[in-house]
Coordinates of C-alpha atoms in Angstrom, one line a residue:
Chain A
M1 CA 18.5 -7.8 -32.7
K2 CA 16.3 -9.2 -29.9
K3 CA 12.7 -7.9 -30.7
L4 CA 10.8 -5.0 -29.2
L5 CA 7.6 -4.9 -27.3
C6 CA 4.7 -2.2 -27.7
G7 CA 2.8 -1.3 -25.0
V8 CA -0.6 0.0 -25.1
D9 CA -2.1 2.0 -22.3
L10 CA -6.2 2.8 -22.5
G11 CA -6.8 5.1 -20.0
G12 CA -10.1 7.0 -19.6
T13 CA -8.6 10.4 -20.8
K14 CA -5.6 9.2 -22.2
L15 CA -3.9 6.5 -25.2
A16 CA -0.6 6.2 -24.4
V17 CA 1.5 3.6 -27.1
G18 CA 5.1 2.7 -26.9
L19 CA 7.5 0.6 -27.7
V20 CA 9.7 -0.9 -24.6
N21 CA 12.8 -3.2 -24.5
H22 CA 13.8 -6.3 -23.0
E23 CA 15.2 -4.6 -20.3
G24 CA 12.0 -2.5 -19.9
H25 CA 13.2 1.2 -21.1
L26 CA 11.0 2.8 -23.1
L27 CA 11.9 4.1 -26.2
D28 CA 9.5 5.8 -27.8
K29 CA 5.2 6.5 -27.4
I30 CA 3.3 9.1 -28.8
V31 CA 0.3 10.0 -26.5
T32 CA -3.2 10.9 -27.5
Y33 CA -6.8 12.3 -25.7
D34 CA -9.1 12.0 -28.7
H35 CA -10.4 8.9 -27.9
T36 CA -12.6 9.5 -26.1
K37 CA -15.5 10.5 -27.7
K38 CA -14.7 7.5 -29.6
K39 CA -17.2 3.8 -29.9
E40 CA -15.6 1.3 -30.1
E41 CA -14.6 0.7 -33.2
G42 CA -13.7 4.7 -33.2
V43 CA -10.9 3.9 -30.2
L44 CA -10.1 0.6 -32.1
K45 CA -9.4 2.5 -35.4
I46 CA -7.1 5.4 -33.3
V47 CA -5.0 2.3 -31.1
A48 CA -4.0 0.6 -34.4
D49 CA -3.5 3.6 -36.4
Q50 CA -0.8 4.9 -33.5
I51 CA 0.9 1.7 -33.4
K52 CA 1.2 1.9 -37.1
T53 CA 2.4 5.2 -36.7
L54 CA 4.7 4.2 -33.6
L55 CA 6.6 1.6 -35.6
K56 CA 6.7 3.9 -38.8
N57 CA 8.6 6.8 -37.1
N58 CA 11.3 4.4 -36.1
H59 CA 11.5 2.9 -39.2
L60 CA 10.4 -0.4 -38.0
N61 CA 8.9 -3.0 -39.6
E62 CA 5.7 -4.7 -37.4
S63 CA 7.9 -8.2 -37.1
V64 CA 9.9 -6.2 -35.0
L65 CA 7.9 -6.9 -32.5
E66 CA 7.1 -9.6 -30.3
G67 CA 3.6 -8.8 -29.6
I68 CA 1.2 -5.9 -28.8
G69 CA 0.4 -5.9 -25.2
V70 CA -2.9 -3.7 -24.4
G71 CA -3.7 -2.3 -21.0
V72 CA -7.7 -1.6 -20.6
A73 CA -9.1 0.7 -17.2
G74 CA -12.2 -1.2 -17.1
H75 CA -13.9 -5.5 -16.4
I76 CA -12.0 -7.5 -18.8
N77 CA -12.5 -10.9 -19.4
Y78 CA -9.0 -12.1 -20.3
H79 CA -9.6 -15.2 -21.2
K80 CA -12.1 -14.0 -24.0
G81 CA -9.9 -10.9 -24.5
M82 CA -13.4 -9.1 -24.5
V83 CA -14.1 -5.7 -22.7
I84 CA -16.7 -6.8 -20.1
T85 CA -17.8 -3.0 -18.7
T86 CA -15.9 0.2 -18.4
S87 CA -16.8 3.4 -16.9
N88 CA -14.7 5.5 -19.2
F89 CA -15.5 5.4 -22.5
E90 CA -19.1 4.6 -24.6
G91 CA -20.2 1.5 -25.2
F92 CA -17.3 -1.4 -24.5
K93 CA -19.9 -4.0 -23.4
N94 CA -18.7 -7.1 -23.8
Y95 CA -16.6 -5.9 -26.7
P96 CA -14.3 -8.4 -28.4
F97 CA -11.5 -5.8 -28.1
R98 CA -8.1 -8.3 -28.3
D99 CA -9.5 -10.1 -31.3
R100 CA -10.6 -7.3 -33.0
L101 CA -7.0 -5.4 -32.8
Q102 CA -5.5 -8.6 -33.3
A103 CA -6.9 -8.5 -36.4
C104 CA -5.1 -5.6 -37.4
F105 CA -1.7 -7.4 -36.6
S106 CA 0.1 -10.6 -37.8
V107 CA 2.1 -11.1 -34.1
P108 CA 0.4 -12.1 -31.2
V109 CA -2.3 -9.6 -29.2
V110 CA -2.6 -9.5 -25.3
M111 CA -5.7 -7.3 -23.1
D112 CA -5.3 -7.7 -19.1
N113 CA -6.9 -4.9 -17.1
D114 CA -4.5 -2.0 -15.9
A115 CA -4.5 -3.4 -12.5
N116 CA -3.0 -7.0 -13.7
A117 CA -0.7 -5.1 -16.6
Q118 CA 1.0 -3.3 -14.1
T119 CA 1.6 -5.6 -11.9
Y120 CA 3.3 -7.7 -14.7
G121 CA 5.2 -4.5 -15.2
T122 CA 6.8 -4.5 -11.3
F123 CA 6.9 -8.3 -12.1
M124 CA 9.3 -7.7 -15.0
F125 CA 11.1 -4.3 -15.0
G126 CA 10.4 -3.0 -11.3
A127 CA 10.8 -3.7 -7.6
A128 CA 8.9 -6.7 -7.8
K129 CA 11.8 -8.9 -9.9
G130 CA 12.6 -11.5 -8.9
Y131 CA 9.4 -12.4 -6.0
D132 CA 7.7 -15.2 -6.5
N133 CA 5.2 -13.8 -4.9
M134 CA 3.9 -10.7 -4.6
I135 CA 0.4 -8.2 -4.9
F136 CA 0.2 -4.8 -6.7
M137 CA -2.2 -2.9 -5.1
T138 CA -4.0 0.2 -7.3
L139 CA -4.9 2.7 -5.1
S140 CA -7.1 5.3 -7.6
T141 CA -10.1 5.8 -9.1
G142 CA -10.8 2.3 -8.0
I143 CA -9.5 0.0 -5.9
G144 CA -8.0 -3.2 -7.3
I145 CA -4.8 -5.7 -7.0
G146 CA -2.6 -7.5 -9.1
I147 CA -1.7 -11.5 -7.9
I148 CA 1.9 -13.3 -8.4
I149 CA 1.8 -16.4 -7.5
D150 CA 4.4 -18.6 -8.5
K151 CA 6.1 -16.4 -10.8
K152 CA 2.1 -15.9 -12.8
L153 CA -0.5 -13.6 -12.7
H154 CA -3.4 -15.0 -11.3
R155 CA -6.5 -14.0 -12.6
G156 CA -8.9 -16.1 -12.0
H157 CA -11.9 -18.2 -13.5
T158 CA -13.8 -15.5 -16.2
G159 CA -10.4 -13.3 -15.0
T160 CA -12.0 -10.7 -12.7
A161 CA -9.9 -11.5 -9.4
G162 CA -8.3 -9.3 -7.4
E163 CA -11.4 -7.2 -6.8
L164 CA -10.6 -6.6 -3.6
G165 CA -12.3 -2.6 -3.5
H166 CA -15.3 -5.0 -4.5
T167 CA -14.4 -6.8 -1.0
I168 CA -16.9 -5.8 2.2
V169 CA -14.7 -4.6 5.0
N170 CA -17.6 -2.8 7.0
A171 CA -20.4 -4.3 6.4
D172 CA -23.2 -2.3 8.3
S173 CA -21.9 0.8 6.7
P174 CA -24.4 3.0 4.7
M175 CA -21.8 3.9 2.4
Q176 CA -22.9 2.4 -0.5
C177 CA -20.2 1.8 -3.9
T178 CA -21.0 1.9 -8.1
C179 CA -22.0 -1.8 -7.9
G180 CA -24.5 -1.5 -5.4
N181 CA -23.2 -2.8 -2.5
Y182 CA -22.2 -1.2 1.2
G183 CA -19.2 -1.2 3.0
C184 CA -17.0 -2.2 0.2
L185 CA -13.0 -0.7 0.4
M186 CA -14.4 0.9 -3.1
A187 CA -17.1 2.4 -1.2
L188 CA -14.5 4.0 1.7
A189 CA -11.1 4.2 0.5
S190 CA -10.8 5.5 -3.6
G191 CA -10.8 8.1 -5.3
M192 CA -14.4 7.5 -6.3
A193 CA -15.6 8.1 -3.1
L194 CA -13.5 11.0 -1.8
P195 CA -16.5 13.7 -2.5
A196 CA -19.3 11.3 -0.1
V197 CA -16.4 10.4 2.3
Y198 CA -16.2 14.2 2.6
E199 CA -19.8 15.1 2.9
K200 CA -19.8 12.1 5.9
T201 CA -17.2 14.0 7.5
V202 CA -18.6 17.0 7.5
K203 CA -22.0 16.1 7.8
N204 CA -20.5 14.4 11.2
G205 CA -19.6 17.1 12.4
I206 CA -16.0 17.8 11.7
R207 CA -15.5 21.5 10.3
S208 CA -15.0 22.6 6.6
M209 CA -13.2 25.5 5.6
Y210 CA -15.0 25.4 1.9
E211 CA -18.1 23.9 2.3
D212 CA -19.6 27.4 2.8
E213 CA -18.0 28.7 0.1
E214 CA -19.6 29.6 -3.4
G215 CA -19.3 27.6 -6.1
F216 CA -18.3 24.7 -3.7
D217 CA -19.7 21.6 -4.5
Y218 CA -18.7 18.2 -3.0
G219 CA -18.0 16.3 -6.3
M220 CA -15.1 19.2 -6.6
V221 CA -13.5 16.9 -3.5
D222 CA -10.7 14.6 -5.7
G223 CA -7.2 13.7 -4.4
K224 CA -5.6 17.3 -5.3
F225 CA -8.4 19.3 -3.1
L226 CA -7.7 17.0 -0.3
N227 CA -3.9 18.4 -0.9
E228 CA -4.7 21.3 -0.7
G229 CA -7.0 21.1 2.0
V230 CA -4.3 19.3 4.2
E231 CA -1.6 22.0 3.2
N232 CA -4.2 25.0 4.7
G233 CA -5.4 23.3 7.4
D234 CA -8.4 22.3 6.5
P235 CA -10.2 19.7 9.4
A236 CA -12.6 17.6 7.0
S237 CA -9.5 17.5 4.3
V238 CA -7.2 15.5 6.8
A239 CA -9.6 14.0 8.5
V240 CA -10.8 12.3 4.9
V241 CA -6.9 11.5 4.5
R242 CA -6.7 9.4 7.8
E243 CA -9.7 8.0 7.1
I244 CA -9.5 6.4 4.1
A245 CA -5.9 5.6 4.9
R246 CA -8.0 3.9 8.1
Y247 CA -9.7 1.5 5.0
T248 CA -6.8 1.3 3.1
G249 CA -5.3 -0.3 5.6
I250 CA -7.5 -2.8 6.4
G251 CA -7.8 -3.6 3.0
L252 CA -3.9 -4.2 3.0
Y253 CA -4.4 -6.0 6.6
N254 CA -6.9 -8.9 4.5
V255 CA -4.6 -9.3 1.4
F256 CA -2.1 -10.2 4.3
Q257 CA -3.5 -12.5 5.9
I258 CA -5.6 -14.2 2.3
F259 CA -2.0 -14.5 0.6
N260 CA 0.8 -14.2 3.4
P261 CA 3.3 -12.4 0.8
P262 CA 6.8 -10.6 0.8
L263 CA 5.9 -7.7 -1.0
I264 CA 2.7 -5.7 -1.2
L265 CA 3.6 -2.8 -4.1
L266 CA 1.2 0.1 -3.8
G267 CA 0.3 2.2 -6.8
G268 CA -1.6 4.6 -8.2
G269 CA -2.9 8.5 -8.3
L270 CA -3.9 8.7 -4.7
L271 CA -0.6 8.3 -3.5
E272 CA -0.2 11.5 -4.4
L273 CA -1.9 12.6 -1.0
G274 CA 1.8 12.0 0.3
E275 CA 4.0 10.8 3.5
S276 CA 0.5 11.2 5.5
Y277 CA -1.2 9.1 3.7
F278 CA 0.9 6.2 3.0
N279 CA 2.8 6.4 6.9
E280 CA -1.4 6.2 8.1
I281 CA -1.4 3.1 5.8
K282 CA 1.1 2.1 7.0
R283 CA 0.6 2.6 10.3
I284 CA -3.6 0.8 10.3
F285 CA -1.5 -2.2 9.2
Y286 CA 0.5 -2.9 11.5
S287 CA -1.4 -2.4 14.1
L288 CA -3.6 -5.1 13.4
V289 CA -0.9 -7.4 12.4
R290 CA 1.2 -7.5 15.4
E291 CA 2.8 -10.5 16.3
M292 CA 0.9 -12.7 13.6
L293 CA 3.4 -11.6 11.4
Y294 CA 6.1 -13.9 11.5
D295 CA 8.3 -13.1 8.6
P296 CA 9.5 -9.6 7.9
I297 CA 6.9 -8.2 4.7
D298 CA 7.9 -5.4 2.3
I299 CA 5.4 -2.9 1.5
K300 CA 6.5 0.1 -0.9
I301 CA 5.4 2.2 -3.3
S302 CA 6.0 1.0 -6.8
H303 CA 8.4 3.6 -8.3
L304 CA 7.6 2.6 -11.8
G305 CA 7.4 6.4 -13.0
P306 CA 4.6 7.8 -15.0
D307 CA 4.6 5.6 -17.9
S308 CA 3.8 2.4 -15.6
G309 CA 1.1 1.4 -17.5
L310 CA 3.0 1.3 -20.6
L311 CA 5.4 -0.2 -19.5
G312 CA 3.0 -3.3 -17.8
A313 CA 1.2 -3.5 -20.9
A314 CA 4.5 -4.2 -22.6
A315 CA 5.6 -6.4 -20.3
L316 CA 2.2 -8.5 -20.7
T317 CA 3.9 -9.4 -24.3
L318 CA 6.5 -11.7 -22.3
E319 CA 3.8 -13.9 -19.7
R320 CA 4.4 -17.2 -20.9
P321 CA 1.8 -19.6 -20.1
Chain B
M1 CA 2.4 -53.3 -5.1
K2 CA 1.7 -50.0 -5.1
K3 CA 2.8 -47.6 -2.0
L4 CA 0.7 -46.2 0.8
L5 CA 0.1 -43.3 2.4
C6 CA 0.3 -42.9 5.9
G7 CA -2.4 -39.9 7.7
V8 CA -1.9 -38.2 10.8
D9 CA -5.2 -36.0 11.6
L10 CA -3.6 -34.6 14.9
G11 CA -6.6 -32.8 16.3
G12 CA -8.0 -30.4 20.1
T13 CA -9.8 -33.8 21.0
K14 CA -8.5 -36.6 18.8
L15 CA -6.0 -37.7 17.7
A16 CA -6.1 -40.4 14.2
V17 CA -3.6 -42.2 12.5
G18 CA -4.8 -44.0 9.2
L19 CA -3.4 -46.1 6.0
V20 CA -5.2 -44.5 2.5
N21 CA -4.4 -45.6 -0.4
H22 CA -3.6 -43.6 -3.9
E23 CA -7.5 -43.7 -5.0
G24 CA -7.9 -42.4 -1.4
H25 CA -9.6 -45.0 0.1
L26 CA -8.8 -45.8 4.2
L27 CA -7.9 -49.2 4.6
D28 CA -7.7 -49.0 8.4
K29 CA -7.0 -46.4 11.6
I30 CA -6.6 -46.1 15.2
V31 CA -8.5 -42.9 17.0
T32 CA -7.3 -42.2 20.0
Y33 CA -7.8 -39.1 22.5
D34 CA -5.1 -39.4 25.2
H35 CA -3.3 -37.0 23.3
T36 CA -4.7 -34.0 25.1
K37 CA -3.2 -33.7 28.2
K38 CA 0.5 -34.7 26.9
K39 CA 3.1 -31.7 26.0
E40 CA 5.2 -31.6 22.9
E41 CA 7.4 -35.0 23.5
G42 CA 4.7 -37.1 25.1
V43 CA 2.3 -36.0 21.7
L44 CA 5.7 -37.0 20.0
K45 CA 5.7 -40.2 21.2
I46 CA 2.0 -41.0 21.0
V47 CA 2.1 -40.0 17.0
A48 CA 5.1 -42.0 16.0
D49 CA 3.7 -45.6 18.5
Q50 CA 0.7 -45.3 17.1
I51 CA 1.5 -44.7 13.0
K52 CA 3.9 -47.6 13.9
T53 CA 1.3 -50.1 15.3
L54 CA -1.2 -49.6 12.4
L55 CA 2.2 -50.6 10.5
K56 CA 2.7 -53.6 12.9
N57 CA -1.4 -54.2 12.8
N58 CA -1.6 -54.7 9.6
H59 CA 2.3 -56.7 9.0
L60 CA 3.7 -54.1 6.8
N61 CA 6.7 -52.4 7.4
E62 CA 7.7 -48.7 7.0
S63 CA 8.9 -49.2 3.7
V64 CA 5.5 -49.7 1.7
L65 CA 4.5 -46.2 3.0
E66 CA 5.4 -43.1 0.3
G67 CA 5.3 -41.0 3.1
I68 CA 4.1 -39.7 6.4
G69 CA 1.6 -36.6 6.2
V70 CA 0.3 -35.0 9.3
G71 CA -2.7 -32.8 9.7
V72 CA -2.1 -30.3 12.6
A73 CA -4.9 -27.8 14.7
G74 CA -2.8 -24.9 14.5
H75 CA -0.8 -22.1 13.2
I76 CA 1.8 -23.9 10.9
N77 CA 5.3 -22.7 9.8
Y78 CA 5.1 -25.4 6.7
H79 CA 8.2 -24.3 4.9
K80 CA 10.3 -24.9 8.8
G81 CA 7.6 -27.8 9.9
M82 CA 7.0 -25.7 12.8
V83 CA 3.8 -25.7 15.4
I84 CA 4.0 -22.0 15.7
T85 CA 1.3 -21.9 18.3
T86 CA -1.8 -23.8 18.8
S87 CA -4.7 -23.3 21.5
N88 CA -5.8 -27.2 21.2
F89 CA -3.0 -28.3 23.3
E90 CA -0.5 -27.2 26.2
G91 CA 2.9 -26.2 24.6
F92 CA 3.6 -26.2 21.4
K93 CA 5.5 -22.7 20.6
N94 CA 7.4 -23.2 17.6
Y95 CA 8.3 -26.4 18.2
P96 CA 9.7 -28.5 15.5
F97 CA 7.3 -31.1 15.5
R98 CA 7.8 -32.5 11.7
D99 CA 11.9 -33.1 12.1
R100 CA 10.8 -34.3 15.3
L101 CA 8.4 -36.4 13.7
Q102 CA 10.7 -37.0 10.7
A103 CA 14.2 -38.4 13.5
C104 CA 11.4 -41.2 14.3
F105 CA 11.1 -42.4 10.3
S106 CA 12.8 -43.2 7.4
V107 CA 10.5 -41.9 4.8
P108 CA 9.4 -38.2 4.1
V109 CA 6.9 -36.4 7.2
V110 CA 5.3 -33.6 5.7
M111 CA 3.3 -31.1 8.2
D112 CA 0.6 -28.7 7.3
N113 CA -2.5 -27.2 9.0
D114 CA -6.0 -28.9 8.9
A115 CA -7.3 -26.9 6.4
N116 CA -4.6 -27.0 4.4
A117 CA -4.9 -30.6 4.9
Q118 CA -8.2 -31.2 4.3
T119 CA -8.3 -29.2 0.6
Y120 CA -5.4 -31.4 -0.6
G121 CA -7.8 -34.1 0.3
T122 CA -10.9 -32.5 -1.6
F123 CA -8.1 -31.7 -4.8
M124 CA -7.0 -35.5 -4.7
F125 CA -9.9 -37.5 -3.4
G126 CA -12.8 -35.3 -3.2
A127 CA -15.2 -33.0 -5.0
A128 CA -12.1 -30.4 -5.6
K129 CA -10.7 -33.4 -8.2
G130 CA -9.8 -32.4 -11.6
Y131 CA -9.6 -28.2 -11.1
D132 CA -6.7 -25.8 -11.1
N133 CA -8.1 -23.3 -9.3
M134 CA -10.5 -23.8 -6.1
I135 CA -10.7 -22.8 -2.4
F136 CA -12.0 -24.9 0.4
M137 CA -13.7 -23.2 3.5
T138 CA -13.4 -24.8 6.8
L139 CA -16.6 -23.3 9.2
S140 CA -15.5 -24.9 12.3
T141 CA -14.4 -24.0 15.9
G142 CA -12.2 -21.4 12.9
I143 CA -12.8 -19.9 10.0
G144 CA -10.3 -20.6 7.6
I145 CA -9.5 -21.1 3.7
G146 CA -7.3 -23.6 1.5
I147 CA -6.4 -22.4 -1.8
I148 CA -5.6 -24.4 -4.8
I149 CA -3.9 -22.4 -7.5
D150 CA -2.5 -24.0 -10.7
K151 CA -2.7 -27.3 -9.1
K152 CA -1.1 -26.3 -6.3
L153 CA -1.9 -25.4 -2.4
H154 CA -0.8 -21.5 -2.2
R155 CA 1.0 -20.9 2.0
G156 CA 2.6 -17.9 1.3
H157 CA 5.7 -16.4 2.6
T158 CA 5.6 -18.3 6.1
G159 CA 3.2 -20.7 5.8
T160 CA 0.1 -19.1 6.7
A161 CA -1.9 -17.9 4.1
G162 CA -5.9 -18.1 4.1
E163 CA -6.8 -16.7 7.3
L164 CA -9.9 -15.5 6.0
G165 CA -11.1 -15.6 9.6
H166 CA -8.9 -13.1 10.7
T167 CA -9.9 -10.7 8.1
I168 CA -12.3 -7.9 8.5
V169 CA -15.3 -7.2 7.7
N170 CA -16.8 -5.3 10.2
A171 CA -14.6 -2.7 10.9
D172 CA -16.6 -0.6 13.1
S173 CA -17.9 -3.6 14.7
P174 CA -17.7 -4.1 18.8
M175 CA -17.3 -8.6 18.7
Q176 CA -13.1 -9.1 18.7
C177 CA -11.6 -11.7 18.3
T178 CA -8.7 -13.5 19.9
C179 CA -6.4 -12.6 18.1
G180 CA -7.2 -9.4 19.3
N181 CA -8.7 -7.0 16.5
Y182 CA -12.1 -6.3 16.0
G183 CA -14.8 -6.8 13.8
C184 CA -12.6 -10.0 12.2
L185 CA -14.9 -13.2 10.5
M186 CA -13.3 -15.3 13.1
A187 CA -15.3 -13.2 15.9
L188 CA -18.9 -12.5 13.7
A189 CA -19.3 -16.2 12.8
S190 CA -17.0 -18.5 13.6
G191 CA -18.1 -21.8 16.7
M192 CA -15.7 -19.8 18.7
A193 CA -17.7 -16.7 18.0
L194 CA -21.3 -18.1 19.2
P195 CA -21.0 -17.4 22.8
A196 CA -20.5 -13.7 22.1
V197 CA -22.8 -13.8 19.2
Y198 CA -25.6 -15.4 21.2
E199 CA -25.2 -13.0 24.7
K200 CA -25.4 -9.8 21.8
T201 CA -28.3 -11.1 20.3
V202 CA -30.5 -11.0 23.5
K203 CA -29.0 -8.5 25.1
N204 CA -29.8 -6.5 21.6
G205 CA -33.7 -7.0 22.9
I206 CA -34.1 -10.7 20.7
R207 CA -36.0 -13.1 23.3
S208 CA -34.0 -16.7 24.5
M209 CA -36.1 -19.3 25.6
Y210 CA -32.5 -20.0 27.4
E211 CA -31.5 -17.3 29.7
D212 CA -33.8 -17.3 32.5
E213 CA -33.2 -21.4 32.9
E214 CA -31.3 -22.2 35.8
G215 CA -27.5 -23.2 35.5
F216 CA -28.1 -20.9 31.8
D217 CA -24.0 -19.6 30.7
Y218 CA -23.6 -18.1 27.1
G219 CA -20.5 -20.3 27.2
M220 CA -22.7 -23.0 26.9
V221 CA -24.0 -21.6 23.0
D222 CA -22.3 -23.9 21.0
G223 CA -23.3 -26.0 17.1
K224 CA -25.2 -28.3 19.2
F225 CA -26.9 -26.0 21.4
L226 CA -28.2 -23.8 18.2
N227 CA -29.6 -26.5 16.8
E228 CA -32.0 -27.7 19.6
G229 CA -32.5 -23.9 20.0
V230 CA -34.0 -23.5 16.2
E231 CA -35.9 -27.1 16.4
N232 CA -37.7 -26.1 19.6
G233 CA -38.0 -22.3 18.0
D234 CA -35.7 -20.5 20.8
P235 CA -36.1 -16.8 18.6
A236 CA -32.4 -16.0 19.6
S237 CA -31.1 -19.4 18.6
V238 CA -33.1 -18.7 14.9
A239 CA -31.2 -15.0 14.4
V240 CA -27.9 -16.1 15.8
V241 CA -27.8 -19.0 12.7
R242 CA -28.9 -16.1 10.5
E243 CA -26.0 -13.4 11.7
I244 CA -23.6 -15.9 11.1
A245 CA -24.6 -17.0 7.9
R246 CA -24.7 -13.7 7.2
Y247 CA -20.9 -12.7 7.7
T248 CA -19.8 -16.3 6.3
G249 CA -21.8 -15.3 2.8
I250 CA -20.1 -11.8 3.0
G251 CA -16.7 -13.6 4.0
L252 CA -17.7 -16.4 0.7
Y253 CA -18.2 -13.2 -1.7
N254 CA -15.1 -11.3 -1.0
V255 CA -12.7 -14.7 -1.4
F256 CA -14.9 -14.6 -5.0
Q257 CA -13.8 -11.2 -5.6
I258 CA -10.2 -12.0 -4.6
F259 CA -9.4 -14.8 -6.3
N260 CA -12.9 -15.7 -8.6
P261 CA -12.5 -19.2 -8.4
P262 CA -14.5 -22.1 -10.3
L263 CA -15.3 -24.0 -6.8
I264 CA -15.9 -23.3 -3.1
L265 CA -16.2 -25.9 -1.1
L266 CA -17.5 -25.3 2.5
G267 CA -16.4 -28.1 5.1
G268 CA -16.4 -27.9 9.0
G269 CA -18.6 -28.7 12.0
L270 CA -20.9 -25.9 11.6
L271 CA -22.2 -27.4 8.2
E272 CA -24.3 -29.7 10.9
L273 CA -26.1 -26.8 11.5
G274 CA -27.9 -27.6 8.6
E275 CA -30.1 -26.6 5.4
S276 CA -31.6 -23.3 6.8
Y277 CA -27.4 -22.2 7.7
F278 CA -26.1 -23.1 4.1
N279 CA -29.1 -22.0 1.9
E280 CA -28.0 -18.4 4.1
I281 CA -25.0 -18.3 3.3
K282 CA -25.8 -18.6 -0.2
R283 CA -28.5 -16.4 -0.4
I284 CA -26.4 -13.5 0.9
F285 CA -23.7 -14.2 -1.6
Y286 CA -25.4 -14.3 -4.9
S287 CA -27.4 -10.6 -3.3
L288 CA -24.3 -9.6 -3.1
V289 CA -22.7 -10.9 -6.3
R290 CA -25.4 -10.5 -8.7
E291 CA -24.5 -9.3 -12.3
M292 CA -20.6 -9.3 -10.9
L293 CA -21.0 -13.5 -11.9
Y294 CA -20.1 -13.6 -15.1
D295 CA -19.7 -17.2 -15.4
P296 CA -21.0 -20.0 -12.7
I297 CA -19.6 -20.8 -9.9
D298 CA -20.4 -23.8 -7.7
I299 CA -20.5 -23.9 -4.1
K300 CA -20.5 -27.0 -2.5
I301 CA -21.0 -29.2 1.0
S302 CA -17.2 -31.1 0.6
H303 CA -18.3 -34.4 1.0
L304 CA -14.7 -36.3 1.8
G305 CA -17.1 -38.1 5.5
P306 CA -15.6 -38.2 8.7
D307 CA -12.0 -39.0 7.2
S308 CA -11.3 -36.0 5.7
G309 CA -9.0 -35.3 8.1
L310 CA -7.4 -38.3 7.8
L311 CA -8.0 -37.7 4.3
G312 CA -6.6 -34.9 4.0
A313 CA -3.2 -35.7 5.5
A314 CA -2.6 -38.1 3.7
A315 CA -2.9 -36.3 0.3
L316 CA -0.3 -34.8 1.9
T317 CA 2.3 -36.7 0.6
L318 CA 1.5 -36.7 -2.8
E319 CA 2.0 -33.2 -3.0
R320 CA 5.1 -32.7 -5.4
P321 CA 7.0 -29.0 -5.6

């Protein structure tokens, strides 16, 4: 029997642990939500326990595993196997999560950030299969890219390559990012930026149907809020979707100029803003790229589905140096 | 006897053809300036003739060569060996320069843009020797990067990767690039942008010692002009150097966030603006990167010397797939 892959998707709200085969099919999974209030050692224990439970449920020994791949929503030092920092859990400052988890198992444990994991998932099992080079762009709470060059993930010196969200695309913008800088893509187009972008839009004179409602707070503005706003004809919501799509299109264009890839896949929760958002991103991209595009480029939504984080984490176990 | 490398540096004003050994030492060269008024076939003939003359002068047969490497100041389709376009000579629209030159020689001919050639030169013979990953940034009439990933040049799908100059860093800027877009790095910080940046600076109220001089024209503003201006205490010149250094520092920061490289080398004529320019670029970089830098990064000027274009072109002959 061919070995199986174990994927761990360690997110800000959800912990998913799954068994995946070499073809990228999810065979079984366990999803829990009780890790978020724990500190490092507590999270570690839950992850290790869930992996063991999953194996037990399937009457399997650990030796059936090719390895365990962990995708973490946070800043990762891949080479050292450390979570540098994450805004999603308590603690986790330079925490050697990989080695601590490795101590609980005899099969190899690998760990990376969720963007790289998802990138590798699309490369092994999804729409990027067969490409030597491609870029995966996550549009979510944050914004980042995963970089496949010559069939390998490019992680950089520390392992923090692909921080597209922190690149500056509007140097004179007053919009501040959580990193402290102004005019980063993250401050202009990410899920995290939505309250501030909505507020700025309203202050610039575009009408909001909601701002006078009792209990309204700009902090409530998220993807779901905007979707409802657009559906109800809220002018500010429509303007915000167009604005974040504009900056995302600029980010996509910058990625094109730097990497000249044949394929850019988009993933992440913001895509639930729908066709008008995705189409506006592409419209901006093509309006900038014009005659500088000499060969066609595919810009597509990655359809790895709701388990893309798990599949990506599992795919990491198949990476060869 | 170990074979030699032939390098051809085909620039906008200068054509240099040289013999280089495997250690990166220039053994002999011929420099001419009469190709600039010629069209495609005329340029081709001069290049082929100069290579043959250089061999003859050294009593060598063509078979002594490992290959011929050509670095061209222009947009290159590396895979097809075509000059897509160049603002430096007449004609040269989708001209298959590599294959036409190959027809004149039996040793392999390779061709790439001058930024990639210089990058590979620093990687084989210069400050990037021994690095697996690095970025070379040209600050000149235009701005571009050469990308070394896993000891190889990353050229992208068409071969136009590394066009950092066309990435947008100030989306709301009124400064227009030759590509038609606004707020590209090229429009804000390149040699090409100097007249427009100087004019904008003066219009914004910063005094120029020169604007009232007879015969003054903003088109005169280049690196040499700014150097003199700074030396003579011209407030506008000082402000322009600071301004272009600011945007270059932002570009450098964006490169860091995307590639997380251990080394960024800077080259190109704008570096003759001196220490204050280079130091301001670094100051901006570190003011943006702050605690996001987990491992040290080397930011250095490439000191491959005045023949760096030749050495780089010659280095391309040593590239292996």
